[in-house]
PDB file of C-alpha atoms in Angstrom:
ATOM      1  CA  UNK A  21      -0.516  -0.071   0.191  1.00  0.00           C
ATOM      2  CA  UNK A  22       2.849   2.548   1.144  1.00  0.00           C
ATOM      3  CA  UNK A  23       4.359   1.929  -2.704  1.00  0.00           C
ATOM      4  CA  UNK A  24       0.597   2.258  -4.569  1.00  0.00           C
ATOM      5  CA  UNK A  25       0.232   5.573  -2.084  1.00  0.00           C
ATOM      6  CA  UNK A  26       4.097   6.775  -3.285  1.00  0.00           C
ATOM      7  CA  UNK A  27       3.250   6.139  -6.720  1.00  0.00           C
ATOM      8  CA  UNK A  28       0.396   7.872  -6.756  1.00  0.00           C
ATOM      9  CA  UNK A  29       2.465  10.628  -5.317  1.00  0.00           C
ATOM     10  CA  UNK A  30       5.341  10.917  -7.796  1.00  0.00           C
ATOM     11  CA  UNK A  31       4.542   9.917 -10.345  1.00  0.00           C
ATOM     12  CA  UNK A  32       5.671   6.217 -10.476  1.00  0.00           C
ATOM     13  CA  UNK A  33       8.675   4.858 -11.622  1.00  0.00           C
ATOM     14  CA  UNK A  34       9.810   6.167 -15.434  1.00  0.00           C
ATOM     15  CA  UNK A  35      11.163   3.075 -16.065  1.00  0.00           C
ATOM     16  CA  UNK A  36       9.368   0.011 -15.305  1.00  0.00           C
ATOM     17  CA  UNK A  37      11.270  -3.308 -14.687  1.00  0.00           C
ATOM     18  CA  UNK A  38      10.492  -5.859 -17.585  1.00  0.00           C
ATOM     19  CA  UNK A  39       9.428  -3.232 -19.680  1.00  0.00           C
ATOM     20  CA  UNK A  40      10.198  -1.957 -23.600  1.00  0.00           C
ATOM     21  CA  UNK A  41      11.536   1.481 -23.267  1.00  0.00           C
ATOM     22  CA  UNK A  42      11.237   5.071 -25.273  1.00  0.00           C
ATOM     23  CA  UNK A  43      12.463   8.182 -24.912  1.00  0.00           C
ATOM     24  CA  UNK A  44      10.187  12.068 -24.518  1.00  0.00           C
ATOM     25  CA  UNK A  45      12.685  14.364 -25.985  1.00  0.00           C
ATOM     26  CA  UNK A  46      11.434  17.403 -24.324  1.00  0.00           C
ATOM     27  CA  UNK A  47      12.477  20.034 -26.897  1.00  0.00           C
ATOM     28  CA  UNK A  48      11.763  24.018 -25.390  1.00  0.00           C
ATOM     29  CA  UNK A  49      10.392  26.082 -28.470  1.00  0.00           C
ATOM     30  CA  UNK A  50       9.643  29.761 -26.071  1.00  0.00           C
ATOM     31  CA  UNK A  51      11.497  31.942 -25.163  1.00  0.00           C
ATOM     32  CA  UNK A  52      12.032  31.083 -21.245  1.00  0.00           C
ATOM     33  CA  UNK A  53      13.634  28.177 -19.297  1.00  0.00           C
ATOM     34  CA  UNK A  54      12.553  24.901 -18.312  1.00  0.00           C
ATOM     35  CA  UNK A  55      12.810  24.748 -15.193  1.00  0.00           C
ATOM     36  CA  UNK A  56      10.716  21.837 -14.251  1.00  0.00           C
ATOM     37  CA  UNK A  57       9.463  18.829 -16.196  1.00  0.00           C
ATOM     38  CA  UNK A  58       6.924  16.414 -14.530  1.00  0.00           C
ATOM     39  CA  UNK A  59       6.035  13.161 -16.035  1.00  0.00           C
ATOM     40  CA  UNK A  60       3.547  10.210 -14.336  1.00  0.00           C
ATOM     41  CA  UNK A  61       1.929   7.661 -15.494  1.00  0.00           C
ATOM     42  CA  UNK A  62      -1.330   7.888 -16.744  1.00  0.00           C
ATOM     43  CA  UNK A  63      -2.889   6.145 -14.352  1.00  0.00           C
ATOM     44  CA  UNK A  64      -0.908   8.671 -11.609  1.00  0.00           C
ATOM     45  CA  UNK A  65      -3.843  10.996  -9.619  1.00  0.00           C
ATOM     46  CA  UNK A  66      -0.724  13.659 -10.512  1.00  0.00           C
ATOM     47  CA  UNK A  67       2.049  14.796 -12.214  1.00  0.00           C
ATOM     48  CA  UNK A  68       4.405  13.724  -9.721  1.00  0.00           C
ATOM     49  CA  UNK A  69       7.052  14.820  -8.933  1.00  0.00           C
ATOM     50  CA  UNK A  70      10.061  17.536 -11.260  1.00  0.00           C
ATOM     51  CA  UNK A  71      12.067  14.630 -13.130  1.00  0.00           C
ATOM     52  CA  UNK A  72      14.479  16.995 -14.061  1.00  0.00           C
ATOM     53  CA  UNK A  73      17.599  16.372 -13.032  1.00  0.00           C
ATOM     54  CA  UNK A  74      19.059  18.975  -9.726  1.00  0.00           C
ATOM     55  CA  UNK A  75      20.072  22.172 -11.164  1.00  0.00           C
ATOM     56  CA  UNK A  76      19.510  21.117 -14.967  1.00  0.00           C
ATOM     57  CA  UNK A  77      17.606  23.262 -17.498  1.00  0.00           C
ATOM     58  CA  UNK A  78      16.750  23.236 -20.871  1.00  0.00           C
ATOM     59  CA  UNK A  79      17.289  27.020 -22.298  1.00  0.00           C
ATOM     60  CA  UNK A  80      15.526  28.046 -25.609  1.00  0.00           C
ATOM     61  CA  UNK A  81      15.824  25.653 -28.500  1.00  0.00           C
ATOM     62  CA  UNK A  82      17.493  23.555 -26.376  1.00  0.00           C
ATOM     63  CA  UNK A  83      16.519  19.427 -25.560  1.00  0.00           C
ATOM     64  CA  UNK A  84      16.652  17.205 -22.414  1.00  0.00           C
ATOM     65  CA  UNK A  85      16.069  13.338 -23.391  1.00  0.00           C
ATOM     66  CA  UNK A  86      13.903  11.499 -21.202  1.00  0.00           C
ATOM     67  CA  UNK A  87      13.666   7.411 -21.392  1.00  0.00           C
ATOM     68  CA  UNK A  88      10.177   6.008 -20.073  1.00  0.00           C
ATOM     69  CA  UNK A  89       8.585   2.797 -20.317  1.00  0.00           C
ATOM     70  CA  UNK A  90       6.624   2.897 -23.428  1.00  0.00           C
ATOM     71  CA  UNK A  91       3.233   3.257 -23.278  1.00  0.00           C
ATOM     72  CA  UNK A  92       0.763   5.988 -22.537  1.00  0.00           C
ATOM     73  CA  UNK A  93       2.142   9.021 -20.093  1.00  0.00           C
ATOM     74  CA  UNK A  94       0.854  12.884 -18.714  1.00  0.00           C
ATOM     75  CA  UNK A  95       3.985  15.458 -19.021  1.00  0.00           C
ATOM     76  CA  UNK A  96       3.649  19.001 -18.089  1.00  0.00           C
ATOM     77  CA  UNK A  97       7.338  21.484 -18.180  1.00  0.00           C
ATOM     78  CA  UNK A  98       7.148  25.219 -17.185  1.00  0.00           C
ATOM     79  CA  UNK A  99       9.125  28.046 -15.740  1.00  0.00           C
ATOM     80  CA  UNK A 100       8.587  29.128 -11.977  1.00  0.00           C
ATOM     81  CA  UNK A 101       6.443  25.311 -11.765  1.00  0.00           C
ATOM     82  CA  UNK A 102       6.645  26.677  -7.459  1.00  0.00           C
ATOM     83  CA  UNK A 103       4.346  29.134  -8.429  1.00  0.00           C
ATOM     84  CA  UNK A 104       1.853  27.147 -10.462  1.00  0.00           C
ATOM     85  CA  UNK A 105       3.034  28.374 -13.821  1.00  0.00           C
ATOM     86  CA  UNK A 106       2.812  25.630 -16.343  1.00  0.00           C
ATOM     87  CA  UNK A 107       4.091  26.186 -20.213  1.00  0.00           C
ATOM     88  CA  UNK A 108       2.687  23.112 -21.643  1.00  0.00           C
ATOM     89  CA  UNK A 109       1.373  20.128 -20.365  1.00  0.00           C
ATOM     90  CA  UNK A 110      -0.359  16.696 -22.655  1.00  0.00           C
ATOM     91  CA  UNK A 111      -0.799  13.065 -23.059  1.00  0.00           C
ATOM     92  CA  UNK A 112       1.551  11.232 -24.746  1.00  0.00           C
ATOM     93  CA  UNK A 113       1.637   8.028 -26.270  1.00  0.00           C
ATOM     94  CA  UNK A 114       5.736   6.421 -26.459  1.00  0.00           C
ATOM     95  CA  UNK A 115       6.163   3.859 -28.830  1.00  0.00           C
ATOM     96  CA  UNK A 116       9.518   0.890 -27.902  1.00  0.00           C
ATOM     97  CA  UNK A 117      11.962   2.064 -29.403  1.00  0.00           C
ATOM     98  CA  UNK A 118      11.402   5.272 -29.957  1.00  0.00           C
ATOM     99  CA  UNK A 119      11.735   8.929 -29.367  1.00  0.00           C
ATOM    100  CA  UNK A 120       8.816  10.567 -29.461  1.00  0.00           C
ATOM    101  CA  UNK A 121       8.899  15.057 -29.232  1.00  0.00           C
ATOM    102  CA  UNK A 122       6.877  17.024 -27.517  1.00  0.00           C
ATOM    103  CA  UNK A 123       7.293  20.699 -26.932  1.00  0.00           C
ATOM    104  CA  UNK A 124       6.974  23.231 -24.714  1.00  0.00           C
ATOM    105  CA  UNK A 125       5.877  26.908 -26.736  1.00  0.00           C
TER     106      UNK A 125
END
């Protein structure tokens, strides 16, 4: 029970053991630096926690790639997310052995 509750808060693991993987390539097409990317399994009740490594940002024109299990993911990115400002959010489907592009505009 504790693990399932934690999964609901964190958004679950990005890579689930034994499952095929793909990737999400987050591209920053905006004029501001993206400081937070939240990614959660579509069955989670929240977007979860920031998946960016500490101190990492995505500057305008740059991208950052996340390896994830294939399947359905909810994703949200933004700047100043501690203030509740999300630049973009979406539900995407990641295919095994493929890179799924996703952008902030």
